[in-house]
Amino acid sequence: MRNDIFNKKKLLPLILLFAVVLVDQISKALIVKYVPLHSICASFFGDFLRIVRVANTGVAFSIGAGWGDIARGLLFRILPLVVLCAVMVFYFKTEELSVLQRWMIGGIVGGGFGNLIDRFFRPEGVVDFIDVKFYGIFGYERWPTFNVADAAVVVCGLVLVVSFLLSKKQEEKNDNR
């Protein structure tokens, strides 16, 4: 009985992993089919949010886009695949994660696999299409274009970090009693 609870506790959050991959890949397929490369398909709230198709052969902020194929293959395909597999091993072996933390790891890994699918199967690179006005913050008039997988990694990553910080703070509070 106890193993069933732990298995369900660990397997249920993987729904988010598969949902992120599915939504990410469907949205990218639609963008590739209906939006020409480097063109703006739609704008919302003035020009705050735009749908524009770009291809990214690098990683975040197009870092490494000009690197050679071997370097990009190792650093942007193989290394992330190894890291995602290691995260999943940790996910299944540890009992220390809260339910929220497990769901957030599912979202992060789903986003990672969503972009890896592009890196392995789209020679033009990762499909990015969400373009948001950033009003000059950090020197960006517009935030670098991103996709559903990127959004899942960032949002789930932030929630995960906050949950770790809050749980650590709670542990310290309990230890001081």
GROMACS .gro file of N, CA and C in nm:
model
  531
    1MET      N    1   0.083  -0.120   0.000
    1MET     CA    2   0.000   0.000   0.000
    1MET      C    3   0.087   0.125   0.000
    2ARG      N    4   0.189   0.125   0.084
    2ARG     CA    5   0.274   0.243   0.095
    2ARG      C    6   0.344   0.275  -0.037
    3ASN      N    7   0.391   0.173  -0.109
    3ASN     CA    8   0.457   0.194  -0.238
    3ASN      C    9   0.360   0.252  -0.341
    4ASP      N   10   0.233   0.211  -0.336
    4ASP     CA   11   0.133   0.266  -0.428
    4ASP      C   12   0.118   0.416  -0.408
    5ILE      N   13   0.116   0.461  -0.282
    5ILE     CA   14   0.103   0.604  -0.254
    5ILE      C   15   0.224   0.678  -0.308
    6PHE      N   16   0.343   0.625  -0.283
    6PHE     CA   17   0.464   0.692  -0.331
    6PHE      C   18   0.470   0.690  -0.484
    7ASN      N   19   0.431   0.581  -0.545
    7ASN     CA   20   0.432   0.575  -0.691
    7ASN      C   21   0.334   0.675  -0.751
    8LYS      N   22   0.212   0.682  -0.696
    8LYS     CA   23   0.113   0.777  -0.745
    8LYS      C   24   0.162   0.919  -0.723
    9LYS      N   25   0.223   0.943  -0.607
    9LYS     CA   26   0.275   1.076  -0.575
    9LYS      C   27   0.383   1.118  -0.674
   10LYS      N   28   0.458   1.023  -0.722
   10LYS     CA   29   0.566   1.052  -0.816
   10LYS      C   30   0.518   1.052  -0.961
   11LEU      N   31   0.420   0.971  -0.994
   11LEU     CA   32   0.376   0.960  -1.133
   11LEU      C   33   0.277   1.069  -1.173
   12LEU      N   34   0.189   1.109  -1.084
   12LEU     CA   35   0.086   1.206  -1.117
   12LEU      C   36   0.143   1.339  -1.168
   13PRO      N   37   0.247   1.396  -1.106
   13PRO     CA   38   0.301   1.523  -1.157
   13PRO      C   39   0.361   1.513  -1.297
   14LEU      N   40   0.387   1.391  -1.343
   14LEU     CA   41   0.441   1.376  -1.478
   14LEU      C   42   0.337   1.412  -1.584
   15ILE      N   43   0.212   1.426  -1.542
   15ILE     CA   44   0.107   1.475  -1.633
   15ILE      C   45   0.149   1.612  -1.687
   16LEU      N   46   0.204   1.696  -1.599
   16LEU     CA   47   0.248   1.828  -1.643
   16LEU      C   48   0.362   1.818  -1.743
   17LEU      N   49   0.454   1.726  -1.721
   17LEU     CA   50   0.565   1.704  -1.814
   17LEU      C   51   0.509   1.675  -1.954
   18PHE      N   52   0.419   1.579  -1.964
   18PHE     CA   53   0.363   1.541  -2.094
   18PHE      C   54   0.275   1.651  -2.152
   19ALA      N   55   0.201   1.723  -2.067
   19ALA     CA   56   0.117   1.833  -2.115
   19ALA      C   57   0.202   1.945  -2.174
   20VAL      N   58   0.312   1.979  -2.109
   20VAL     CA   59   0.400   2.084  -2.161
   20VAL      C   60   0.458   2.043  -2.296
   21VAL      N   61   0.507   1.920  -2.305
   21VAL     CA   62   0.564   1.873  -2.433
   21VAL      C   63   0.456   1.877  -2.542
   22LEU      N   64   0.338   1.830  -2.511
   22LEU     CA   65   0.229   1.824  -2.610
   22LEU      C   66   0.189   1.964  -2.657
   23VAL      N   67   0.161   2.054  -2.563
   23VAL     CA   68   0.119   2.190  -2.599
   23VAL      C   69   0.232   2.261  -2.673
   24ASP      N   70   0.356   2.242  -2.627
   24ASP     CA   71   0.471   2.305  -2.691
   24ASP      C   72   0.484   2.258  -2.836
   25GLN      N   73   0.480   2.129  -2.858
   25GLN     CA   74   0.500   2.075  -2.993
   25GLN      C   75   0.383   2.107  -3.086
   26ILE      N   76   0.261   2.105  -3.034
   26ILE     CA   77   0.145   2.141  -3.117
   26ILE      C   78   0.153   2.288  -3.156
   27SER      N   79   0.184   2.375  -3.059
   27SER     CA   80   0.192   2.518  -3.090
   27SER      C   81   0.303   2.545  -3.192
   28LYS      N   82   0.417   2.479  -3.178
   28LYS     CA   83   0.527   2.498  -3.273
   28LYS      C   84   0.489   2.447  -3.412
   29ALA      N   85   0.420   2.334  -3.418
   29ALA     CA   86   0.378   2.279  -3.548
   29ALA      C   87   0.283   2.376  -3.618
   30LEU      N   88   0.191   2.435  -3.542
   30LEU     CA   89   0.098   2.531  -3.601
   30LEU      C   90   0.171   2.656  -3.649
   31ILE      N   91   0.266   2.704  -3.570
   31ILE     CA   92   0.343   2.821  -3.610
   31ILE      C   93   0.422   2.792  -3.737
   32VAL      N   94   0.489   2.678  -3.742
   32VAL     CA   95   0.568   2.642  -3.860
   32VAL      C   96   0.479   2.630  -3.984
   33LYS      N   97   0.360   2.575  -3.965
   33LYS     CA   98   0.270   2.556  -4.079
   33LYS      C   99   0.210   2.687  -4.131
   34TYR      N  100   0.174   2.779  -4.039
   34TYR     CA  101   0.096   2.894  -4.081
   34TYR      C  102   0.170   3.029  -4.077
   35VAL      N  103   0.287   3.035  -4.018
   35VAL     CA  104   0.356   3.164  -4.005
   35VAL      C  105   0.491   3.156  -4.074
   36PRO      N  106   0.513   3.239  -4.176
   36PRO     CA  107   0.644   3.239  -4.242
   36PRO      C  108   0.754   3.285  -4.145
   37LEU      N  109   0.873   3.233  -4.166
   37LEU     CA  110   0.987   3.267  -4.083
   37LEU      C  111   1.008   3.419  -4.081
   38HIS      N  112   1.034   3.473  -3.963
   38HIS     CA  113   1.063   3.616  -3.940
   38HIS      C  114   0.947   3.709  -3.972
   39SER      N  115   0.825   3.658  -3.968
   39SER     CA  116   0.712   3.747  -3.991
   39SER      C  117   0.622   3.751  -3.868
   40ILE      N  118   0.560   3.868  -3.849
   40ILE     CA  119   0.468   3.887  -3.737
   40ILE      C  120   0.330   3.841  -3.783
   41CYS      N  121   0.275   3.747  -3.710
   41CYS     CA  122   0.145   3.689  -3.744
   41CYS      C  123   0.032   3.770  -3.681
   42ALA      N  124   0.051   3.813  -3.556
   42ALA     CA  125  -0.055   3.883  -3.484
   42ALA      C  126   0.007   3.967  -3.373
   43SER      N  127  -0.066   4.072  -3.335
   43SER     CA  128  -0.027   4.157  -3.222
   43SER      C  129  -0.146   4.170  -3.129
   44PHE      N  130  -0.118   4.173  -3.000
   44PHE     CA  131  -0.222   4.187  -2.899
   44PHE      C  132  -0.184   4.299  -2.802
   45PHE      N  133  -0.285   4.370  -2.752
   45PHE     CA  134  -0.264   4.480  -2.658
   45PHE      C  135  -0.166   4.582  -2.717
   46GLY      N  136  -0.202   4.633  -2.834
   46GLY     CA  137  -0.111   4.720  -2.909
   46GLY      C  138  -0.001   4.632  -2.965
   47ASP      N  139   0.122   4.662  -2.927
   47ASP     CA  140   0.232   4.574  -2.969
   47ASP      C  141   0.298   4.507  -2.850
   48PHE      N  142   0.225   4.499  -2.737
   48PHE     CA  143   0.281   4.437  -2.616
   48PHE      C  144   0.316   4.291  -2.640
   49LEU      N  145   0.225   4.217  -2.701
   49LEU     CA  146   0.246   4.074  -2.727
   49LEU      C  147   0.230   4.050  -2.877
   50ARG      N  148   0.332   3.989  -2.935
   50ARG     CA  149   0.326   3.956  -3.078
   50ARG      C  150   0.357   3.809  -3.099
   51ILE      N  151   0.296   3.754  -3.202
   51ILE     CA  152   0.328   3.618  -3.246
   51ILE      C  153   0.416   3.634  -3.370
   52VAL      N  154   0.541   3.593  -3.359
   52VAL     CA  155   0.638   3.607  -3.467
   52VAL      C  156   0.724   3.481  -3.470
   53ARG      N  157   0.741   3.425  -3.586
   53ARG     CA  158   0.818   3.300  -3.596
   53ARG      C  159   0.966   3.329  -3.619
   54VAL      N  160   1.047   3.273  -3.529
   54VAL     CA  161   1.192   3.278  -3.546
   54VAL      C  162   1.248   3.139  -3.519
   55ALA      N  163   1.367   3.115  -3.566
   55ALA     CA  164   1.436   2.988  -3.541
   55ALA      C  165   1.562   3.019  -3.460
   56ASN      N  166   1.583   2.945  -3.354
   56ASN     CA  167   1.695   2.970  -3.266
   56ASN      C  168   1.786   2.847  -3.265
   57THR      N  169   1.906   2.861  -3.320
   57THR     CA  170   2.001   2.750  -3.320
   57THR      C  171   2.089   2.751  -3.196
   58GLY      N  172   2.072   2.852  -3.111
   58GLY     CA  173   2.147   2.859  -2.985
   58GLY      C  174   2.060   2.815  -2.869
   59VAL      N  175   2.093   2.868  -2.753
   59VAL     CA  176   2.011   2.844  -2.634
   59VAL      C  177   1.954   2.979  -2.592
   60ALA      N  178   1.925   2.998  -2.465
   60ALA     CA  179   1.865   3.121  -2.417
   60ALA      C  180   1.937   3.243  -2.473
   61PHE      N  181   1.857   3.339  -2.520
   61PHE     CA  182   1.909   3.463  -2.577
   61PHE      C  183   1.998   3.437  -2.699
   62SER      N  184   1.978   3.324  -2.765
   62SER     CA  185   2.053   3.283  -2.885
   62SER      C  186   2.202   3.263  -2.859
   63ILE      N  187   2.238   3.241  -2.734
   63ILE     CA  188   2.378   3.216  -2.701
   63ILE      C  189   2.426   3.092  -2.776
   64GLY      N  190   2.539   3.102  -2.841
   64GLY     CA  191   2.599   2.990  -2.910
   64GLY      C  192   2.545   2.962  -3.048
   65ALA      N  193   2.457   3.051  -3.099
   65ALA     CA  194   2.397   3.026  -3.231
   65ALA      C  195   2.503   3.016  -3.341
   66GLY      N  196   2.614   3.085  -3.326
   66GLY     CA  197   2.717   3.082  -3.429
   66GLY      C  198   2.825   2.978  -3.408
   67TRP      N  199   2.813   2.900  -3.306
   67TRP     CA  200   2.913   2.797  -3.279
   67TRP      C  201   2.904   2.686  -3.382
   68GLY      N  202   3.008   2.605  -3.391
   68GLY     CA  203   3.010   2.493  -3.485
   68GLY      C  204   2.909   2.385  -3.449
   69ASP      N  205   2.879   2.301  -3.546
   69ASP     CA  206   2.779   2.196  -3.527
   69ASP      C  207   2.816   2.098  -3.416
   70ILE      N  208   2.944   2.064  -3.405
   70ILE     CA  209   2.986   1.967  -3.303
   70ILE      C  210   2.968   2.027  -3.164
   71ALA      N  211   3.012   2.150  -3.144
   71ALA     CA  212   2.998   2.216  -3.013
   71ALA      C  213   2.851   2.232  -2.976
   72ARG      N  214   2.770   2.278  -3.072
   72ARG     CA  215   2.627   2.294  -3.043
   72ARG      C  216   2.562   2.158  -3.017
   73GLY      N  217   2.602   2.056  -3.090
   73GLY     CA  218   2.546   1.923  -3.069
   73GLY      C  219   2.574   1.870  -2.929
   74LEU      N  220   2.698   1.885  -2.887
   74LEU     CA  221   2.735   1.838  -2.753
   74LEU      C  222   2.671   1.922  -2.644
   75LEU      N  223   2.681   2.055  -2.656
   75LEU     CA  224   2.635   2.143  -2.549
   75LEU      C  225   2.484   2.166  -2.548
   76PHE      N  226   2.420   2.158  -2.663
   76PHE     CA  227   2.277   2.192  -2.669
   76PHE      C  228   2.187   2.071  -2.691
   77ARG      N  229   2.246   1.954  -2.718
   77ARG     CA  230   2.166   1.832  -2.734
   77ARG      C  231   2.204   1.728  -2.630
   78ILE      N  232   2.330   1.686  -2.633
   78ILE     CA  233   2.373   1.575  -2.547
   78ILE      C  234   2.375   1.616  -2.399
   79LEU      N  235   2.440   1.727  -2.367
   79LEU     CA  236   2.447   1.770  -2.227
   79LEU      C  237   2.309   1.792  -2.165
   80PRO      N  238   2.217   1.865  -2.232
   80PRO     CA  239   2.083   1.880  -2.174
   80PRO      C  240   2.009   1.747  -2.158
   81LEU      N  241   2.029   1.656  -2.252
   81LEU     CA  242   1.965   1.525  -2.241
   81LEU      C  243   2.015   1.451  -2.118
   82VAL      N  244   2.146   1.456  -2.095
   82VAL     CA  245   2.205   1.392  -1.977
   82VAL      C  246   2.152   1.457  -1.849
   83VAL      N  247   2.146   1.591  -1.848
   83VAL     CA  248   2.097   1.663  -1.730
   83VAL      C  249   1.951   1.628  -1.703
   84LEU      N  250   1.867   1.627  -1.807
   84LEU     CA  251   1.726   1.594  -1.787
   84LEU      C  252   1.709   1.452  -1.735
   85CYS      N  253   1.788   1.359  -1.786
   85CYS     CA  254   1.783   1.221  -1.736
   85CYS      C  255   1.827   1.215  -1.590
   86ALA      N  256   1.931   1.289  -1.555
   86ALA     CA  257   1.978   1.292  -1.415
   86ALA      C  258   1.871   1.351  -1.324
   87VAL      N  259   1.804   1.456  -1.369
   87VAL     CA  260   1.696   1.517  -1.290
   87VAL      C  261   1.586   1.415  -1.267
   88MET      N  262   1.552   1.337  -1.370
   88MET     CA  263   1.446   1.238  -1.355
   88MET      C  264   1.488   1.124  -1.261
   89VAL      N  265   1.614   1.085  -1.263
   89VAL     CA  266   1.663   0.984  -1.169
   89VAL      C  267   1.649   1.038  -1.027
   90PHE      N  268   1.694   1.162  -1.006
   90PHE     CA  269   1.680   1.225  -0.874
   90PHE      C  270   1.533   1.231  -0.834
   91TYR      N  271   1.447   1.272  -0.927
   91TYR     CA  272   1.304   1.285  -0.903
   91TYR      C  273   1.244   1.155  -0.848
   92PHE      N  274   1.281   1.044  -0.910
   92PHE     CA  275   1.224   0.916  -0.868
   92PHE      C  276   1.291   0.858  -0.744
   93LYS      N  277   1.417   0.890  -0.722
   93LYS     CA  278   1.489   0.831  -0.607
   93LYS      C  279   1.464   0.905  -0.476
   94THR      N  280   1.441   1.036  -0.482
   94THR     CA  281   1.428   1.113  -0.358
   94THR      C  282   1.286   1.110  -0.304
   95GLU      N  283   1.278   1.117  -0.174
   95GLU     CA  284   1.149   1.127  -0.106
   95GLU      C  285   1.133   1.266  -0.045
   96GLU      N  286   1.232   1.351  -0.066
   96GLU     CA  287   1.238   1.481   0.000
   96GLU      C  288   1.156   1.590  -0.068
   97LEU      N  289   1.106   1.568  -0.186
   97LEU     CA  290   1.035   1.673  -0.260
   97LEU      C  291   0.889   1.680  -0.219
   98SER      N  292   0.838   1.803  -0.210
   98SER     CA  293   0.695   1.821  -0.184
   98SER      C  294   0.617   1.794  -0.312
   99VAL      N  295   0.487   1.788  -0.298
   99VAL     CA  296   0.401   1.767  -0.416
   99VAL      C  297   0.420   1.883  -0.514
  100LEU      N  298   0.421   2.006  -0.465
  100LEU     CA  299   0.441   2.123  -0.551
  100LEU      C  300   0.576   2.114  -0.623
  101GLN      N  301   0.679   2.078  -0.553
  101GLN     CA  302   0.812   2.068  -0.613
  101GLN      C  303   0.815   1.961  -0.722
  102ARG      N  304   0.746   1.851  -0.701
  102ARG     CA  305   0.739   1.747  -0.804
  102ARG      C  306   0.667   1.798  -0.929
  103TRP      N  307   0.557   1.871  -0.911
  103TRP     CA  308   0.487   1.927  -1.026
  103TRP      C  309   0.576   2.026  -1.100
  104MET      N  310   0.649   2.108  -1.028
  104MET     CA  311   0.734   2.207  -1.093
  104MET      C  312   0.850   2.140  -1.168
  105ILE      N  313   0.905   2.036  -1.112
  105ILE     CA  314   1.010   1.961  -1.183
  105ILE      C  315   0.952   1.900  -1.310
  106GLY      N  316   0.829   1.851  -1.302
  106GLY     CA  317   0.762   1.799  -1.421
  106GLY      C  318   0.752   1.905  -1.530
  107GLY      N  319   0.715   2.027  -1.493
  107GLY     CA  320   0.705   2.136  -1.590
  107GLY      C  321   0.840   2.173  -1.649
  108ILE      N  322   0.943   2.177  -1.566
  108ILE     CA  323   1.077   2.211  -1.612
  108ILE      C  324   1.128   2.104  -1.710
  109VAL      N  325   1.114   1.978  -1.672
  109VAL     CA  326   1.162   1.870  -1.757
  109VAL      C  327   1.080   1.864  -1.887
  110GLY      N  328   0.949   1.889  -1.878
  110GLY     CA  329   0.867   1.895  -1.998
  110GLY      C  330   0.915   2.003  -2.093
  111GLY      N  331   0.946   2.120  -2.039
  111GLY     CA  332   1.000   2.228  -2.122
  111GLY      C  333   1.134   2.192  -2.183
  112GLY      N  334   1.218   2.129  -2.103
  112GLY     CA  335   1.348   2.085  -2.154
  112GLY      C  336   1.334   1.987  -2.268
  113PHE      N  337   1.246   1.889  -2.251
  113PHE     CA  338   1.226   1.791  -2.358
  113PHE      C  339   1.159   1.854  -2.480
  114GLY      N  340   1.069   1.951  -2.458
  114GLY     CA  341   1.006   2.020  -2.571
  114GLY      C  342   1.109   2.086  -2.661
  115ASN      N  343   1.205   2.155  -2.601
  115ASN     CA  344   1.309   2.219  -2.682
  115ASN      C  345   1.409   2.118  -2.737
  116LEU      N  346   1.436   2.011  -2.663
  116LEU     CA  347   1.526   1.908  -2.716
  116LEU      C  348   1.470   1.841  -2.840
  117ILE      N  349   1.340   1.822  -2.842
  117ILE     CA  350   1.278   1.763  -2.962
  117ILE      C  351   1.311   1.850  -3.083
  118ASP      N  352   1.299   1.981  -3.066
  118ASP     CA  353   1.334   2.072  -3.177
  118ASP      C  354   1.482   2.059  -3.213
  119ARG      N  355   1.567   2.055  -3.113
  119ARG     CA  356   1.711   2.051  -3.140
  119ARG      C  357   1.752   1.923  -3.213
  120PHE      N  358   1.684   1.814  -3.184
  120PHE     CA  359   1.716   1.688  -3.251
  120PHE      C  360   1.648   1.674  -3.387
  121PHE      N  361   1.528   1.728  -3.402
  121PHE     CA  362   1.449   1.699  -3.521
  121PHE      C  363   1.417   1.818  -3.612
  122ARG      N  364   1.455   1.938  -3.574
  122ARG     CA  365   1.434   2.055  -3.660
  122ARG      C  366   1.570   2.115  -3.694
  123PRO      N  367   1.620   2.092  -3.815
  123PRO     CA  368   1.752   2.143  -3.853
  123PRO      C  369   1.763   2.295  -3.844
  124GLU      N  370   1.649   2.364  -3.860
  124GLU     CA  371   1.651   2.511  -3.853
  124GLU      C  372   1.663   2.563  -3.710
  125GLY      N  373   1.647   2.475  -3.611
  125GLY     CA  374   1.662   2.515  -3.471
  125GLY      C  375   1.530   2.512  -3.397
  126VAL      N  376   1.534   2.561  -3.275
  126VAL     CA  377   1.416   2.566  -3.189
  126VAL      C  378   1.321   2.674  -3.241
  127VAL      N  379   1.194   2.640  -3.250
  127VAL     CA  380   1.093   2.734  -3.296
  127VAL      C  381   1.051   2.822  -3.177
  128ASP      N  382   1.074   2.952  -3.191
  128ASP     CA  383   1.029   3.050  -3.092
  128ASP      C  384   0.927   3.140  -3.159
  129PHE      N  385   0.826   3.185  -3.082
  129PHE     CA  386   0.721   3.264  -3.146
  129PHE      C  387   0.651   3.364  -3.056
  130ILE      N  388   0.679   3.365  -2.928
  130ILE     CA  389   0.614   3.459  -2.836
  130ILE      C  390   0.709   3.576  -2.816
  131ASP      N  391   0.664   3.695  -2.851
  131ASP     CA  392   0.746   3.815  -2.849
  131ASP      C  393   0.677   3.920  -2.762
  132VAL      N  394   0.742   3.960  -2.652
  132VAL     CA  395   0.680   4.049  -2.554
  132VAL      C  396   0.761   4.178  -2.541
  133LYS      N  397   0.689   4.289  -2.538
  133LYS     CA  398   0.753   4.420  -2.518
  133LYS      C  399   0.808   4.424  -2.376
  134PHE      N  400   0.929   4.478  -2.361
  134PHE     CA  401   0.995   4.479  -2.230
  134PHE      C  402   1.031   4.620  -2.183
  135TYR      N  403   0.997   4.720  -2.262
  135TYR     CA  404   1.006   4.861  -2.224
  135TYR      C  405   1.145   4.906  -2.180
  136GLY      N  406   1.247   4.851  -2.240
  136GLY     CA  407   1.383   4.895  -2.209
  136GLY      C  408   1.443   4.840  -2.081
  137ILE      N  409   1.370   4.753  -2.011
  137ILE     CA  410   1.422   4.694  -1.887
  137ILE      C  411   1.539   4.603  -1.922
  138PHE      N  412   1.647   4.614  -1.847
  138PHE     CA  413   1.771   4.539  -1.873
  138PHE      C  414   1.825   4.565  -2.014
  139GLY      N  415   1.788   4.678  -2.072
  139GLY     CA  416   1.836   4.712  -2.205
  139GLY      C  417   1.760   4.646  -2.318
  140TYR      N  418   1.650   4.578  -2.288
  140TYR     CA  419   1.572   4.510  -2.391
  140TYR      C  420   1.443   4.587  -2.419
  141GLU      N  421   1.428   4.634  -2.541
  141GLU     CA  422   1.300   4.694  -2.580
  141GLU      C  423   1.195   4.583  -2.592
  142ARG      N  424   1.238   4.467  -2.643
  142ARG     CA  425   1.153   4.349  -2.649
  142ARG      C  426   1.231   4.233  -2.588
  143TRP      N  427   1.164   4.151  -2.511
  143TRP     CA  428   1.230   4.033  -2.453
  143TRP      C  429   1.262   3.937  -2.568
  144PRO      N  430   1.372   3.863  -2.559
  144PRO     CA  431   1.400   3.767  -2.666
  144PRO      C  432   1.282   3.672  -2.687
  145THR      N  433   1.251   3.645  -2.811
  145THR     CA  434   1.136   3.562  -2.847
  145THR      C  435   1.152   3.422  -2.785
  146PHE      N  436   1.041   3.368  -2.736
  146PHE     CA  437   1.045   3.239  -2.667
  146PHE      C  438   0.927   3.154  -2.708
  147ASN      N  439   0.911   3.038  -2.644
  147ASN     CA  440   0.803   2.944  -2.677
  147ASN      C  441   0.741   2.889  -2.550
  148VAL      N  442   0.647   2.799  -2.565
  148VAL     CA  443   0.577   2.739  -2.450
  148VAL      C  444   0.674   2.664  -2.358
  149ALA      N  445   0.768   2.590  -2.417
  149ALA     CA  446   0.865   2.515  -2.337
  149ALA      C  447   0.949   2.610  -2.252
  150ASP      N  448   0.995   2.719  -2.313
  150ASP     CA  449   1.074   2.818  -2.238
  150ASP      C  450   0.993   2.876  -2.123
  151ALA      N  451   0.868   2.910  -2.150
  151ALA     CA  452   0.782   2.967  -2.047
  151ALA      C  453   0.763   2.869  -1.931
  152ALA      N  454   0.744   2.742  -1.964
  152ALA     CA  455   0.727   2.640  -1.859
  152ALA      C  456   0.852   2.628  -1.774
  153VAL      N  457   0.968   2.628  -1.838
  153VAL     CA  458   1.095   2.617  -1.763
  153VAL      C  459   1.110   2.736  -1.669
  154VAL      N  460   1.085   2.856  -1.718
  154VAL     CA  461   1.104   2.976  -1.636
  154VAL      C  462   1.003   2.983  -1.522
  155VAL      N  463   0.874   2.968  -1.554
  155VAL     CA  464   0.771   2.979  -1.451
  155VAL      C  465   0.787   2.868  -1.347
  156CYS      N  466   0.800   2.745  -1.392
  156CYS     CA  467   0.815   2.634  -1.297
  156CYS      C  468   0.945   2.644  -1.220
  157GLY      N  469   1.051   2.691  -1.286
  157GLY     CA  470   1.179   2.709  -1.218
  157GLY      C  471   1.170   2.813  -1.108
  158LEU      N  472   1.103   2.925  -1.133
  158LEU     CA  473   1.087   3.028  -1.030
  158LEU      C  474   1.004   2.977  -0.913
  159VAL      N  475   0.894   2.911  -0.943
  159VAL     CA  476   0.810   2.855  -0.836
  159VAL      C  477   0.889   2.752  -0.755
  160LEU      N  478   0.969   2.670  -0.823
  160LEU     CA  479   1.050   2.568  -0.755
  160LEU      C  480   1.151   2.633  -0.660
  161VAL      N  481   1.220   2.735  -0.708
  161VAL     CA  482   1.318   2.804  -0.623
  161VAL      C  483   1.250   2.867  -0.503
  162VAL      N  484   1.138   2.935  -0.524
  162VAL     CA  485   1.065   2.996  -0.413
  162VAL      C  486   1.019   2.889  -0.314
  163SER      N  487   0.972   2.775  -0.364
  163SER     CA  488   0.926   2.669  -0.273
  163SER      C  489   1.042   2.612  -0.191
  164PHE      N  490   1.161   2.599  -0.254
  164PHE     CA  491   1.277   2.553  -0.178
  164PHE      C  492   1.316   2.655  -0.071
  165LEU      N  493   1.315   2.782  -0.105
  165LEU     CA  494   1.349   2.887  -0.009
  165LEU      C  495   1.250   2.890   0.106
  166LEU      N  496   1.121   2.880   0.074
  166LEU     CA  497   1.020   2.882   0.179
  166LEU      C  498   1.028   2.758   0.269
  167SER      N  499   1.054   2.642   0.210
  167SER     CA  500   1.065   2.521   0.291
  167SER      C  501   1.190   2.527   0.379
  168LYS      N  502   1.297   2.584   0.327
  168LYS     CA  503   1.420   2.601   0.407
  168LYS      C  504   1.394   2.696   0.523
  169LYS      N  505   1.323   2.805   0.494
  169LYS     CA  506   1.290   2.902   0.599
  169LYS      C  507   1.201   2.838   0.706
  170GLN      N  508   1.106   2.755   0.662
  170GLN     CA  509   1.018   2.686   0.756
  170GLN      C  510   1.096   2.587   0.842
  171GLU      N  511   1.192   2.515   0.780
  171GLU     CA  512   1.277   2.422   0.856
  171GLU      C  513   1.357   2.496   0.962
  172GLU      N  514   1.415   2.610   0.926
  172GLU     CA  515   1.493   2.689   1.021
  172GLU      C  516   1.405   2.738   1.134
  173LYS      N  517   1.284   2.779   1.102
  173LYS     CA  518   1.188   2.826   1.202
  173LYS      C  519   1.154   2.713   1.299
  174ASN      N  520   1.131   2.593   1.244
  174ASN     CA  521   1.099   2.476   1.328
  174ASN      C  522   1.219   2.434   1.413
  175ASP      N  523   1.341   2.447   1.358
  175ASP     CA  524   1.461   2.411   1.434
  175ASP      C  525   1.485   2.505   1.551
  176ASN      N  526   1.442   2.630   1.539
  176ASN     CA  527   1.464   2.731   1.644
  176ASN      C  528   1.361   2.721   1.755
  177ARG      N  529   1.264   2.634   1.741
  177ARG     CA  530   1.161   2.620   1.845
  177ARG      C  531   1.209   2.531   1.956
   0.00000   0.00000   0.00000
